């Protein structure tokens, strides 16, 4: 089995995802240092206890996730579930790599790019050939949904391809010409999508004020699931690692209904 130095992989990931460009809520990169070399990675959405135990059971050297640890404003004390997770990682010498906003935004490997692929969305491009965006840190992507004429069709496609029924706010017959999307918990960016002049906005979660803003602006809103919309970026990143370094990367989906 091929292996790579942990520091070399960390440097490549940082160079590829450029975390310094983002004002994030948690540290990006190597969050917990484990073995000095890596030959097997378990990738997943969140560094939960279940994912760590899956990595241990499969003899992995590292865990690669979108949602890692050490979030801002969290209680920093190491007790309860935090102690359990950290103890598992340290006892088994697991490396933990986590990339949050950088993995959302990457133009090819990111969650937004991969959700577009899964849902058949076509991103608009700017003068440099990059996705046209709006919102904080340019996290909201803009584009079209070929083959979709009405909002009901967009909701049905999301349900079919993501494997869960989304929460849809808006008239099912509303014509859809231009859409915006941002995976995860980006319901607070609906106003940015409205200002960009779209007909529908897709994200993972929904909040009480979101419903009123959607109704009052006429921009249809689709909450397709935080976990459901963010399963694909870490898979694409894992495949890129496997292709470049020839090491084994397996995706483990710990189901989450949110």
mmCIF file of C-alpha atoms in Angstrom:
data_model
loop_
_atom_site.group_PDB
_atom_site.id
_atom_site.type_symbol
_atom_site.label_atom_id
_atom_site.label_comp_id
_atom_site.label_asym_id
_atom_site.label_seq_id
_atom_site.Cartn_x
_atom_site.Cartn_y
_atom_site.Cartn_z
ATOM 1 C CA UNK A 1 0.000 0.000 0.000
ATOM 2 C CA UNK A 2 1.265 3.477 -0.873
ATOM 3 C CA UNK A 3 1.603 6.058 1.863
ATOM 4 C CA UNK A 4 2.321 9.767 2.157
ATOM 5 C CA UNK A 5 3.973 11.854 4.847
ATOM 6 C CA UNK A 6 1.282 13.521 6.963
ATOM 7 C CA UNK A 7 2.927 16.927 6.643
ATOM 8 C CA UNK A 8 3.123 16.590 2.853
ATOM 9 C CA UNK A 9 -0.573 15.788 2.621
ATOM 10 C CA UNK A 10 -1.444 18.683 4.947
ATOM 11 C CA UNK A 11 0.584 21.078 2.778
ATOM 12 C CA UNK A 12 -1.090 19.842 -0.421
ATOM 13 C CA UNK A 13 -4.561 20.199 1.091
ATOM 14 C CA UNK A 14 -3.823 23.736 2.280
ATOM 15 C CA UNK A 15 -2.411 24.676 -1.112
ATOM 16 C CA UNK A 16 -5.423 23.192 -2.907
ATOM 17 C CA UNK A 17 -8.172 24.629 -0.685
ATOM 18 C CA UNK A 18 -6.506 27.919 0.390
ATOM 19 C CA UNK A 19 -8.113 28.237 3.841
ATOM 20 C CA UNK A 20 -6.446 31.607 4.445
ATOM 21 C CA UNK A 21 -8.973 33.206 2.088
ATOM 22 C CA UNK A 22 -11.866 32.610 4.496
ATOM 23 C CA UNK A 23 -13.111 33.977 7.807
ATOM 24 C CA UNK A 24 -14.182 30.649 9.191
ATOM 25 C CA UNK A 25 -15.782 29.381 12.394
ATOM 26 C CA UNK A 26 -13.221 26.666 13.111
ATOM 27 C CA UNK A 27 -9.583 25.952 12.256
ATOM 28 C CA UNK A 28 -9.054 24.396 8.833
ATOM 29 C CA UNK A 29 -6.392 21.815 8.066
ATOM 30 C CA UNK A 30 -4.772 19.248 10.344
ATOM 31 C CA UNK A 31 -6.779 19.575 13.563
ATOM 32 C CA UNK A 32 -5.377 16.536 15.369
ATOM 33 C CA UNK A 33 -1.937 15.121 14.584
ATOM 34 C CA UNK A 34 -1.586 11.349 14.486
ATOM 35 C CA UNK A 35 0.619 8.940 12.561
ATOM 36 C CA UNK A 36 3.578 10.375 10.636
ATOM 37 C CA UNK A 37 2.523 8.671 7.399
ATOM 38 C CA UNK A 38 -0.878 7.955 5.887
ATOM 39 C CA UNK A 39 -1.880 5.085 3.639
ATOM 40 C CA UNK A 40 -5.622 4.868 4.320
ATOM 41 C CA UNK A 41 -8.121 7.684 4.871
ATOM 42 C CA UNK A 42 -11.756 7.524 5.923
ATOM 43 C CA UNK A 43 -13.696 10.501 4.555
ATOM 44 C CA UNK A 44 -17.030 11.671 5.911
ATOM 45 C CA UNK A 45 -19.166 14.742 6.434
ATOM 46 C CA UNK A 46 -18.675 15.171 10.199
ATOM 47 C CA UNK A 47 -16.018 13.997 12.647
ATOM 48 C CA UNK A 48 -18.564 12.245 14.859
ATOM 49 C CA UNK A 49 -17.813 9.395 17.231
ATOM 50 C CA UNK A 50 -19.456 7.011 14.753
ATOM 51 C CA UNK A 51 -17.131 8.098 11.942
ATOM 52 C CA UNK A 52 -14.066 7.801 14.176
ATOM 53 C CA UNK A 53 -15.077 4.277 15.191
ATOM 54 C CA UNK A 54 -15.573 3.374 11.522
ATOM 55 C CA UNK A 55 -12.049 4.624 10.796
ATOM 56 C CA UNK A 56 -10.634 2.603 13.704
ATOM 57 C CA UNK A 57 -12.505 -0.552 12.678
ATOM 58 C CA UNK A 58 -11.113 -0.255 9.142
ATOM 59 C CA UNK A 59 -7.556 0.409 10.269
ATOM 60 C CA UNK A 60 -7.359 3.898 8.791
ATOM 61 C CA UNK A 61 -4.563 6.362 9.517
ATOM 62 C CA UNK A 62 -6.580 9.538 9.041
ATOM 63 C CA UNK A 63 -10.062 10.996 8.939
ATOM 64 C CA UNK A 64 -10.988 13.692 6.406
ATOM 65 C CA UNK A 65 -14.168 15.709 7.023
ATOM 66 C CA UNK A 66 -16.065 18.871 6.234
ATOM 67 C CA UNK A 67 -17.240 19.439 9.821
ATOM 68 C CA UNK A 68 -14.355 19.106 12.241
ATOM 69 C CA UNK A 69 -13.851 20.270 15.814
ATOM 70 C CA UNK A 70 -12.999 23.347 17.901
ATOM 71 C CA UNK A 71 -15.770 25.661 16.712
ATOM 72 C CA UNK A 72 -15.870 29.278 17.820
ATOM 73 C CA UNK A 73 -18.039 30.013 20.879
ATOM 74 C CA UNK A 74 -18.113 26.343 21.894
ATOM 75 C CA UNK A 75 -17.375 25.378 25.480
ATOM 76 C CA UNK A 76 -13.636 24.529 25.244
ATOM 77 C CA UNK A 77 -13.648 22.045 28.118
ATOM 78 C CA UNK A 78 -12.721 18.474 27.212
ATOM 79 C CA UNK A 79 -15.534 16.409 28.683
ATOM 80 C CA UNK A 80 -18.507 14.340 27.584
ATOM 81 C CA UNK A 81 -18.747 13.648 23.834
ATOM 82 C CA UNK A 82 -15.758 15.922 23.149
ATOM 83 C CA UNK A 83 -13.579 13.875 25.498
ATOM 84 C CA UNK A 84 -14.759 10.622 23.920
ATOM 85 C CA UNK A 85 -13.996 11.758 20.393
ATOM 86 C CA UNK A 86 -10.613 13.216 21.245
ATOM 87 C CA UNK A 87 -9.642 10.167 23.309
ATOM 88 C CA UNK A 88 -10.471 7.867 20.387
ATOM 89 C CA UNK A 89 -8.380 9.902 17.956
ATOM 90 C CA UNK A 90 -5.379 10.085 20.283
ATOM 91 C CA UNK A 91 -5.542 6.473 21.444
ATOM 92 C CA UNK A 92 -5.495 5.233 17.844
ATOM 93 C CA UNK A 93 -3.042 7.815 16.504
ATOM 94 C CA UNK A 94 -5.570 9.129 13.990
ATOM 95 C CA UNK A 95 -4.909 12.288 12.001
ATOM 96 C CA UNK A 96 -7.947 14.523 11.656
ATOM 97 C CA UNK A 97 -8.167 16.847 8.653
ATOM 98 C CA UNK A 98 -11.121 19.233 8.439
ATOM 99 C CA UNK A 99 -12.017 21.880 5.867
ATOM 100 C CA UNK A 100 -15.186 23.891 6.300
ATOM 101 C CA UNK A 101 -15.769 26.991 4.127
ATOM 102 C CA UNK A 102 -12.774 26.225 1.865
ATOM 103 C CA UNK A 103 -14.436 22.941 0.917
ATOM 104 C CA UNK A 104 -17.759 24.652 0.280
ATOM 105 C CA UNK A 105 -16.202 27.117 -2.123
ATOM 106 C CA UNK A 106 -13.601 25.210 -4.169
ATOM 107 C CA UNK A 107 -14.536 25.684 -7.851
ATOM 108 C CA UNK A 108 -14.167 21.986 -8.743
ATOM 109 C CA UNK A 109 -13.978 19.856 -5.598
ATOM 110 C CA UNK A 110 -16.220 21.925 -3.329
ATOM 111 C CA UNK A 111 -19.695 21.223 -2.026
ATOM 112 C CA UNK A 112 -21.300 23.883 -4.228
ATOM 113 C CA UNK A 113 -19.577 22.551 -7.346
ATOM 114 C CA UNK A 114 -20.500 18.981 -6.517
ATOM 115 C CA UNK A 115 -24.106 19.807 -5.638
ATOM 116 C CA UNK A 116 -24.386 21.494 -9.030
ATOM 117 C CA UNK A 117 -23.145 18.269 -10.645
ATOM 118 C CA UNK A 118 -25.614 16.110 -8.703
ATOM 119 C CA UNK A 119 -28.616 18.390 -9.333
ATOM 120 C CA UNK A 120 -27.741 19.240 -12.926
ATOM 121 C CA UNK A 121 -27.207 22.956 -12.248
ATOM 122 C CA UNK A 122 -24.980 25.008 -14.528
ATOM 123 C CA UNK A 123 -22.955 27.742 -12.798
ATOM 124 C CA UNK A 124 -22.648 31.122 -14.436
ATOM 125 C CA UNK A 125 -19.063 32.212 -15.055
ATOM 126 C CA UNK A 126 -17.311 35.519 -14.494
ATOM 127 C CA UNK A 127 -14.718 37.130 -16.756
ATOM 128 C CA UNK A 128 -11.998 34.848 -15.373
ATOM 129 C CA UNK A 129 -14.027 31.709 -16.045
ATOM 130 C CA UNK A 130 -14.777 31.145 -12.358
ATOM 131 C CA UNK A 131 -18.253 30.575 -10.890
ATOM 132 C CA UNK A 132 -20.267 33.769 -10.520
ATOM 133 C CA UNK A 133 -21.140 34.250 -6.860
ATOM 134 C CA UNK A 134 -22.639 36.552 -4.266
ATOM 135 C CA UNK A 135 -22.912 36.767 -0.487
ATOM 136 C CA UNK A 136 -20.282 36.670 2.286
ATOM 137 C CA UNK A 137 -16.943 35.233 1.102
ATOM 138 C CA UNK A 138 -18.651 34.706 -2.291
ATOM 139 C CA UNK A 139 -20.163 31.471 -1.013
ATOM 140 C CA UNK A 140 -23.476 31.612 -2.892
ATOM 141 C CA UNK A 141 -23.262 30.338 -6.481
ATOM 142 C CA UNK A 142 -25.459 31.599 -9.315
ATOM 143 C CA UNK A 143 -26.599 29.695 -12.373
ATOM 144 C CA UNK A 144 -29.364 27.904 -14.228
ATOM 145 C CA UNK A 145 -31.185 24.561 -14.009
ATOM 146 C CA UNK A 146 -31.517 23.161 -17.545
ATOM 147 C CA UNK A 147 -34.588 21.003 -18.008
ATOM 148 C CA UNK A 148 -36.387 22.666 -15.099
ATOM 149 C CA UNK A 149 -39.342 24.916 -15.952
ATOM 150 C CA UNK A 150 -41.142 25.207 -12.601
ATOM 151 C CA UNK A 151 -40.208 25.153 -8.936
ATOM 152 C CA UNK A 152 -42.064 21.902 -8.340
ATOM 153 C CA UNK A 153 -39.796 20.183 -10.848
ATOM 154 C CA UNK A 154 -36.729 21.530 -9.056
ATOM 155 C CA UNK A 155 -37.987 20.184 -5.722
ATOM 156 C CA UNK A 156 -38.757 16.809 -7.288
ATOM 157 C CA UNK A 157 -35.292 16.557 -8.828
ATOM 158 C CA UNK A 158 -33.671 17.381 -5.489
ATOM 159 C CA UNK A 159 -35.750 14.716 -3.741
ATOM 160 C CA UNK A 160 -34.834 12.086 -6.324
ATOM 161 C CA UNK A 161 -31.111 12.794 -6.538
ATOM 162 C CA UNK A 162 -30.408 13.542 -2.872
ATOM 163 C CA UNK A 163 -32.569 10.715 -1.560
ATOM 164 C CA UNK A 164 -34.715 12.822 0.778
ATOM 165 C CA UNK A 165 -37.757 15.068 0.446
ATOM 166 C CA UNK A 166 -36.755 18.750 0.693
ATOM 167 C CA UNK A 167 -38.784 21.421 2.438
ATOM 168 C CA UNK A 168 -40.100 23.652 -0.335
ATOM 169 C CA UNK A 169 -41.404 27.192 0.203
ATOM 170 C CA UNK A 170 -43.060 28.742 -2.817
ATOM 171 C CA UNK A 171 -45.509 28.146 -5.638
ATOM 172 C CA UNK A 172 -44.797 24.830 -7.363
ATOM 173 C CA UNK A 173 -45.736 26.468 -10.679
ATOM 174 C CA UNK A 174 -43.328 29.395 -10.264
ATOM 175 C CA UNK A 175 -41.194 29.627 -13.429
ATOM 176 C CA UNK A 176 -37.502 28.966 -12.819
ATOM 177 C CA UNK A 177 -34.978 30.712 -15.019
ATOM 178 C CA UNK A 178 -32.111 31.511 -12.673
ATOM 179 C CA UNK A 179 -31.134 29.849 -9.401
ATOM 180 C CA UNK A 180 -28.706 30.340 -6.511
ATOM 181 C CA UNK A 181 -27.346 27.722 -4.148
ATOM 182 C CA UNK A 182 -25.084 27.284 -1.140
ATOM 183 C CA UNK A 183 -24.833 23.972 0.685
ATOM 184 C CA UNK A 184 -25.294 23.440 4.417
ATOM 185 C CA UNK A 185 -26.738 26.000 6.800
ATOM 186 C CA UNK A 186 -26.829 28.995 4.477
ATOM 187 C CA UNK A 187 -30.466 30.037 4.894
ATOM 188 C CA UNK A 188 -29.221 33.393 6.195
ATOM 189 C CA UNK A 189 -27.890 34.188 2.720
ATOM 190 C CA UNK A 190 -31.327 34.142 1.087
ATOM 191 C CA UNK A 191 -31.333 37.952 1.041
ATOM 192 C CA UNK A 192 -28.106 37.918 -1.007
ATOM 193 C CA UNK A 193 -29.702 35.524 -3.480
ATOM 194 C CA UNK A 194 -32.782 37.773 -3.687
ATOM 195 C CA UNK A 195 -30.580 40.784 -4.431
ATOM 196 C CA UNK A 196 -28.850 38.779 -7.184
ATOM 197 C CA UNK A 197 -32.181 38.437 -9.000
ATOM 198 C CA UNK A 198 -32.796 34.690 -8.891
ATOM 199 C CA UNK A 199 -36.068 32.780 -8.988
ATOM 200 C CA UNK A 200 -35.112 30.073 -6.479
ATOM 201 C CA UNK A 201 -32.518 29.481 -3.786
ATOM 202 C CA UNK A 202 -31.270 26.064 -2.657
ATOM 203 C CA UNK A 203 -29.490 25.365 0.620
ATOM 204 C CA UNK A 204 -29.536 22.755 3.354
ATOM 205 C CA UNK A 205 -31.456 24.237 6.277
ATOM 206 C CA UNK A 206 -34.366 26.561 6.928
ATOM 207 C CA UNK A 207 -35.201 28.993 9.762
ATOM 208 C CA UNK A 208 -38.442 30.691 10.762
ATOM 209 C CA UNK A 209 -37.580 34.088 9.156
ATOM 210 C CA UNK A 210 -36.619 32.343 5.921
ATOM 211 C CA UNK A 211 -40.225 31.431 5.192
ATOM 212 C CA UNK A 212 -41.432 35.013 5.437
ATOM 213 C CA UNK A 213 -38.596 36.414 3.313
ATOM 214 C CA UNK A 214 -39.238 33.803 0.638
ATOM 215 C CA UNK A 215 -42.971 34.539 0.554
ATOM 216 C CA UNK A 216 -42.561 38.301 0.602
ATOM 217 C CA UNK A 217 -39.920 38.431 -2.153
ATOM 218 C CA UNK A 218 -41.370 35.685 -4.319
ATOM 219 C CA UNK A 219 -38.039 33.834 -4.461
ATOM 220 C CA UNK A 220 -38.761 30.140 -3.962
ATOM 221 C CA UNK A 221 -36.738 28.405 -1.254
ATOM 222 C CA UNK A 222 -35.580 24.809 -1.084
ATOM 223 C CA UNK A 223 -34.122 23.340 2.125
ATOM 224 C CA UNK A 224 -32.651 20.095 0.841
ATOM 225 C CA UNK A 225 -30.812 18.975 3.992
ATOM 226 C CA UNK A 226 -27.553 20.126 5.560
ATOM 227 C CA UNK A 227 -26.012 16.665 5.490
ATOM 228 C CA UNK A 228 -27.636 15.724 2.184
ATOM 229 C CA UNK A 229 -26.195 18.738 0.354
ATOM 230 C CA UNK A 230 -22.695 18.331 1.821
ATOM 231 C CA UNK A 231 -21.928 14.668 1.152
ATOM 232 C CA UNK A 232 -20.255 15.272 -2.166
ATOM 233 C CA UNK A 233 -17.396 17.723 -1.672
ATOM 234 C CA UNK A 234 -15.470 15.508 0.727
ATOM 235 C CA UNK A 235 -15.941 12.581 -1.668
ATOM 236 C CA UNK A 236 -14.498 14.598 -4.543
ATOM 237 C CA UNK A 237 -11.600 15.758 -2.373
ATOM 238 C CA UNK A 238 -10.938 12.189 -1.241
ATOM 239 C CA UNK A 239 -10.896 10.988 -4.834
ATOM 240 C CA UNK A 240 -8.448 13.760 -5.743
ATOM 241 C CA UNK A 241 -6.135 12.597 -2.926
ATOM 242 C CA UNK A 242 -6.373 8.978 -4.059
ATOM 243 C CA UNK A 243 -5.639 9.903 -7.673
ATOM 244 C CA UNK A 244 -2.659 12.105 -6.844
ATOM 245 C CA UNK A 245 -0.953 10.065 -4.134
ATOM 246 C CA UNK A 246 -2.157 6.531 -4.811
ATOM 247 C CA UNK A 247 -3.438 5.967 -1.290
ATOM 248 C CA UNK A 248 -6.741 4.409 -0.263
ATOM 249 C CA UNK A 249 -9.629 6.760 0.546
ATOM 250 C CA UNK A 250 -13.047 5.390 1.530
ATOM 251 C CA UNK A 251 -16.161 7.499 2.085
ATOM 252 C CA UNK A 252 -18.379 6.479 5.011
ATOM 253 C CA UNK A 253 -21.822 8.075 5.114
ATOM 254 C CA UNK A 254 -23.064 8.414 8.697
ATOM 255 C CA UNK A 255 -26.702 9.200 7.974
ATOM 256 C CA UNK A 256 -28.134 12.414 9.370
ATOM 257 C CA UNK A 257 -31.747 13.490 8.684
ATOM 258 C CA UNK A 258 -31.002 17.218 9.172
#
